[in-house]
Amino acid sequence: AQSVTQLGSHVSVSEGALVLLRCNYSSSVPPYLFWYVQYPNQGLQLLLKYTSAATLVKGINGFEAEFKKSETSFHLTKPSAHMSDAAEYFCAVSYQGGSEKLVFGKGTKLTVNP
Amino acid sequence: NAGVMQNPRHLVRRRGQEARLRCSPMKGHSHVYWYRQLPEEGLKFMVYLQKENIIDESGMPKERFSAEFPKEGPSILRIQQVVRGDSAAYFCASSPSGTGWYEQYFGPGTRLTVT
């Protein structure tokens, strides 16, 4: 069975500082990995995805993530936080042949301080 | 191209009533997924449908919940005899078949409150 663990339910950074949100996955088959962002009272927006091509994936709004098979990790980073990055971030995993459903982590709420 | 549409955005029901949540997928998408988000939790998969077929309902509660995606019209998630524990945000997502199957686009959600 697949699972996702997001370390840290709350992360706080200063504006301009590095953002690092951690995600570890468990999957017995090659995974497809995703990061989604959710702003208050809104739906989820896809930030970036890993689908077995390049291990370093660039997404929208300056975010990127690196797939590390040996560490079963897919951490999300952004070099310089902006106030508008304050939101909740979800890591998710799926795989082809697994009914294509997404399995989500519990989310990390990012606060950006001025 | 309109995104995934869900209505209503907010729904209030008394205990014992029925709730019907609607989802119109993106144009050209034939796969629909329903997820539930409880407070302080991530999203949990409920059901995956294609037109007129339920593909995977492993996340659906055994009783009171049902889903359909008819040949014409939106997908419907139906909750009968709602209880307070059903209060949550329900999100619908859609994806294309074939190339890009893995990329799910989410609607804005329906926030159900049971009083």
Short mmCIF file of C-alpha atoms in Angstrom, two decimals:
data_model
loop_
_atom_site.label_atom_id
_atom_site.label_comp_id
_atom_site.label_asym_id
_atom_site.label_seq_id
_atom_site.Cartn_x
_atom_site.Cartn_y
_atom_site.Cartn_z
CA ALA A 1 0.00 0.00 0.00
CA GLN A 2 1.11 3.50 -0.69
CA SER A 3 1.50 6.20 1.93
CA VAL A 4 2.87 9.70 2.28
CA THR A 5 4.39 11.34 5.34
CA GLN A 6 4.83 15.08 5.58
CA LEU A 7 7.16 16.05 8.40
CA GLY A 8 5.97 19.15 10.17
CA SER A 9 2.32 20.12 10.11
CA HIS A 10 3.34 23.79 10.47
CA VAL A 11 6.39 25.53 9.03
CA SER A 12 7.18 29.18 9.59
CA VAL A 13 9.77 31.16 7.60
CA SER A 14 10.70 34.78 7.14
CA GLU A 15 10.05 36.54 3.86
CA GLY A 16 13.06 35.98 1.61
CA ALA A 17 14.20 32.84 3.44
CA LEU A 18 14.48 29.34 2.02
CA VAL A 19 11.32 27.24 2.05
CA LEU A 20 11.77 23.50 2.64
CA LEU A 21 8.73 21.25 3.01
CA ARG A 22 9.45 17.58 3.56
CA CYS A 23 7.70 14.62 2.00
CA ASN A 24 8.55 10.93 2.25
CA TYR A 25 6.62 8.27 0.44
CA SER A 26 6.18 4.55 0.60
CA SER A 27 5.41 2.65 -2.58
CA SER A 28 6.18 -0.85 -3.78
CA VAL A 29 6.08 0.24 -7.43
CA PRO A 30 7.53 3.26 -9.22
CA PRO A 31 5.54 6.22 -7.97
CA TYR A 32 4.14 9.32 -9.52
CA LEU A 33 4.59 12.18 -7.05
CA PHE A 34 2.84 15.52 -6.76
CA TRP A 35 2.79 18.69 -4.72
CA TYR A 36 -0.44 20.63 -4.47
CA VAL A 37 -1.12 24.00 -2.83
CA GLN A 38 -4.38 24.99 -1.16
CA TYR A 39 -5.27 28.55 -0.26
CA PRO A 40 -7.97 29.10 2.39
CA ASN A 41 -11.42 27.95 1.31
CA GLN A 42 -10.22 27.02 -2.14
CA GLY A 43 -9.50 23.88 -4.09
CA LEU A 44 -6.10 22.36 -4.76
CA GLN A 45 -3.75 23.65 -7.40
CA LEU A 46 -1.01 21.48 -8.86
CA LEU A 47 2.44 22.94 -8.16
CA LEU A 48 4.57 20.27 -9.79
CA LYS A 49 4.75 16.57 -10.60
CA TYR A 50 7.30 13.78 -10.96
CA THR A 51 6.45 11.10 -13.51
CA SER A 52 9.74 9.17 -13.89
CA ALA A 53 11.49 11.65 -16.14
CA ALA A 54 13.98 14.17 -14.69
CA THR A 55 14.48 13.79 -10.94
CA LEU A 56 14.62 17.55 -10.37
CA VAL A 57 11.24 18.97 -11.17
CA LYS A 58 10.43 22.64 -11.56
CA GLY A 59 6.95 23.92 -10.93
CA ILE A 60 5.00 27.11 -10.78
CA ASN A 61 5.72 30.12 -8.57
CA GLY A 62 9.42 29.28 -8.29
CA PHE A 63 8.98 25.96 -6.50
CA GLU A 64 10.95 22.83 -7.28
CA ALA A 65 11.27 19.33 -5.88
CA GLU A 66 13.81 16.55 -6.18
CA PHE A 67 12.91 12.88 -6.36
CA LYS A 68 15.41 10.80 -4.37
CA LYS A 69 14.66 7.13 -4.70
CA SER A 70 17.31 6.04 -2.18
CA GLU A 71 15.73 8.28 0.46
CA THR A 72 12.13 7.79 -0.74
CA SER A 73 11.77 11.54 -0.55
CA PHE A 74 10.27 14.30 -2.65
CA HIS A 75 10.95 17.50 -0.71
CA LEU A 76 9.61 20.83 -1.95
CA THR A 77 11.86 23.89 -1.96
CA LYS A 78 11.81 27.54 -2.93
CA PRO A 79 14.92 29.72 -2.57
CA SER A 80 13.14 32.84 -1.37
CA ALA A 81 9.75 32.89 0.34
CA HIS A 82 7.14 35.46 -0.58
CA MET A 83 4.18 36.51 1.52
CA SER A 84 1.87 35.10 -1.13
CA ASP A 85 3.33 31.61 -0.54
CA ALA A 86 1.45 31.33 2.75
CA ALA A 87 -0.90 28.39 2.22
CA GLU A 88 -1.23 24.69 2.93
CA TYR A 89 0.85 22.29 0.88
CA PHE A 90 0.04 18.67 0.20
CA CYS A 91 2.30 15.93 -1.11
CA ALA A 92 0.58 13.06 -2.93
CA VAL A 93 1.48 9.78 -4.61
CA SER A 94 -0.18 7.60 -7.20
CA TYR A 95 0.91 4.97 -9.68
CA GLN A 96 -0.32 3.61 -12.96
CA GLY A 97 -2.47 0.56 -12.50
CA GLY A 98 -3.48 1.58 -8.99
CA SER A 99 -6.88 2.99 -9.94
CA GLU A 100 -5.00 6.26 -10.40
CA LYS A 101 -6.24 7.65 -7.09
CA LEU A 102 -4.07 10.10 -5.20
CA VAL A 103 -2.90 9.26 -1.69
CA PHE A 104 -2.23 12.48 0.20
CA GLY A 105 -0.11 13.42 3.14
CA LYS A 106 -1.73 15.35 5.97
CA GLY A 107 -0.44 18.65 4.73
CA THR A 108 1.98 21.33 5.90
CA LYS A 109 0.73 24.82 6.66
CA LEU A 110 3.31 27.40 5.62
CA THR A 111 3.40 30.77 7.37
CA VAL A 112 5.57 33.55 5.94
CA ASN A 113 6.55 36.29 8.37
CA PRO A 114 7.40 39.81 7.20
CA ASN B 1 -11.73 26.26 -21.03
CA ALA B 2 -13.65 26.13 -17.79
CA GLY B 3 -12.12 24.22 -14.95
CA VAL B 4 -13.77 21.64 -12.76
CA MET B 5 -17.04 22.98 -11.45
CA GLN B 6 -18.71 21.99 -8.24
CA ASN B 7 -22.01 23.07 -6.79
CA PRO B 8 -23.17 24.08 -4.42
CA ARG B 9 -20.09 25.65 -2.84
CA HIS B 10 -21.71 25.56 0.58
CA LEU B 11 -24.44 23.23 1.74
CA VAL B 12 -26.17 23.12 5.11
CA ARG B 13 -28.24 20.11 6.02
CA ARG B 14 -29.98 18.99 9.19
CA ARG B 15 -29.24 15.57 10.56
CA GLY B 16 -31.22 12.94 8.67
CA GLN B 17 -31.55 14.92 5.44
CA GLU B 18 -29.97 14.05 2.13
CA ALA B 19 -27.04 15.91 0.56
CA ARG B 20 -26.37 15.94 -3.19
CA LEU B 21 -23.07 17.28 -4.41
CA ARG B 22 -22.47 17.89 -8.11
CA CYS B 23 -19.30 17.90 -10.13
CA SER B 24 -18.80 18.82 -13.78
CA PRO B 25 -15.36 17.72 -15.01
CA MET B 26 -13.15 19.72 -17.29
CA LYS B 27 -14.07 19.55 -20.95
CA GLY B 28 -12.60 16.43 -22.49
CA HIS B 29 -12.01 14.69 -19.16
CA SER B 30 -13.68 11.34 -18.67
CA HIS B 31 -12.34 10.40 -15.23
CA VAL B 32 -13.80 11.80 -12.02
CA TYR B 33 -12.56 11.38 -8.47
CA TRP B 34 -14.14 12.40 -5.18
CA TYR B 35 -12.10 13.22 -2.08
CA ARG B 36 -13.13 14.27 1.41
CA GLN B 37 -11.18 16.66 3.60
CA LEU B 38 -11.90 16.63 7.31
CA PRO B 39 -10.61 19.43 9.54
CA GLU B 40 -6.87 19.19 10.25
CA GLU B 41 -6.54 16.21 7.92
CA GLY B 42 -5.40 15.70 4.38
CA LEU B 43 -7.65 14.64 1.58
CA LYS B 44 -8.93 11.09 1.58
CA PHE B 45 -9.90 9.30 -1.60
CA MET B 46 -13.51 8.20 -1.78
CA VAL B 47 -14.38 7.00 -5.27
CA TYR B 48 -13.15 6.96 -8.87
CA LEU B 49 -15.63 6.92 -11.73
CA GLN B 50 -15.65 6.89 -15.48
CA LYS B 51 -18.78 7.51 -17.53
CA GLU B 52 -21.47 5.10 -16.26
CA ASN B 53 -18.91 3.03 -14.34
CA ILE B 54 -17.56 2.96 -10.81
CA ILE B 55 -13.91 1.96 -11.11
CA ASP B 56 -12.80 2.09 -7.48
CA GLU B 57 -15.01 2.81 -4.47
CA SER B 58 -12.63 1.51 -1.84
CA GLY B 59 -12.73 4.80 0.08
CA MET B 60 -16.48 5.13 0.27
CA PRO B 61 -18.24 4.46 3.58
CA LYS B 62 -20.26 1.28 3.28
CA GLU B 63 -23.56 2.89 4.11
CA ARG B 64 -25.39 6.09 3.14
CA PHE B 65 -22.87 7.19 0.50
CA SER B 66 -23.22 6.63 -3.23
CA ALA B 67 -21.79 8.14 -6.39
CA GLU B 68 -22.62 8.15 -10.07
CA PHE B 69 -21.31 9.63 -13.29
CA PRO B 70 -24.05 9.26 -15.89
CA LYS B 71 -23.59 9.33 -19.63
CA GLU B 72 -24.99 12.85 -19.67
CA GLY B 73 -24.67 15.40 -16.92
CA PRO B 74 -22.48 15.90 -13.90
CA SER B 75 -21.16 13.39 -11.43
CA ILE B 76 -23.22 13.22 -8.24
CA LEU B 77 -22.07 12.31 -4.74
CA ARG B 78 -25.08 11.48 -2.63
CA ILE B 79 -25.13 11.23 1.14
CA GLN B 80 -28.31 9.93 2.70
CA GLN B 81 -29.39 10.57 6.28
CA VAL B 82 -26.48 12.87 7.01
CA VAL B 83 -24.86 12.91 10.44
CA ARG B 84 -22.63 15.53 12.08
CA GLY B 85 -19.54 13.50 11.21
CA ASP B 86 -20.26 14.03 7.50
CA SER B 87 -19.41 17.72 7.89
CA ALA B 88 -16.37 18.22 5.69
CA ALA B 89 -15.14 19.69 2.43
CA TYR B 90 -15.78 17.43 -0.53
CA PHE B 91 -13.57 17.89 -3.56
CA CYS B 92 -14.02 16.58 -7.03
CA ALA B 93 -11.13 16.15 -9.45
CA SER B 94 -11.01 15.16 -13.10
CA SER B 95 -8.37 13.85 -15.44
CA PRO B 96 -8.16 12.83 -19.07
CA SER B 97 -7.82 9.24 -20.21
CA GLY B 98 -4.58 8.18 -21.91
CA THR B 99 -1.77 10.70 -21.95
CA GLY B 100 -1.84 12.85 -18.84
CA TRP B 101 -4.07 10.44 -16.92
CA TYR B 102 -2.12 11.16 -13.74
CA GLU B 103 -2.76 14.90 -13.69
CA GLN B 104 -5.86 15.58 -11.64
CA TYR B 105 -7.49 18.99 -11.69
CA PHE B 106 -9.50 19.92 -8.63
CA GLY B 107 -12.69 21.86 -8.26
CA PRO B 108 -13.25 24.48 -5.55
CA GLY B 109 -15.04 22.02 -3.30
CA THR B 110 -18.40 21.80 -1.55
CA ARG B 111 -18.35 22.56 2.13
CA LEU B 112 -21.03 20.51 3.84
CA THR B 113 -22.21 21.50 7.29
CA VAL B 114 -24.58 19.21 9.15
CA THR B 115 -26.50 20.86 11.98
#
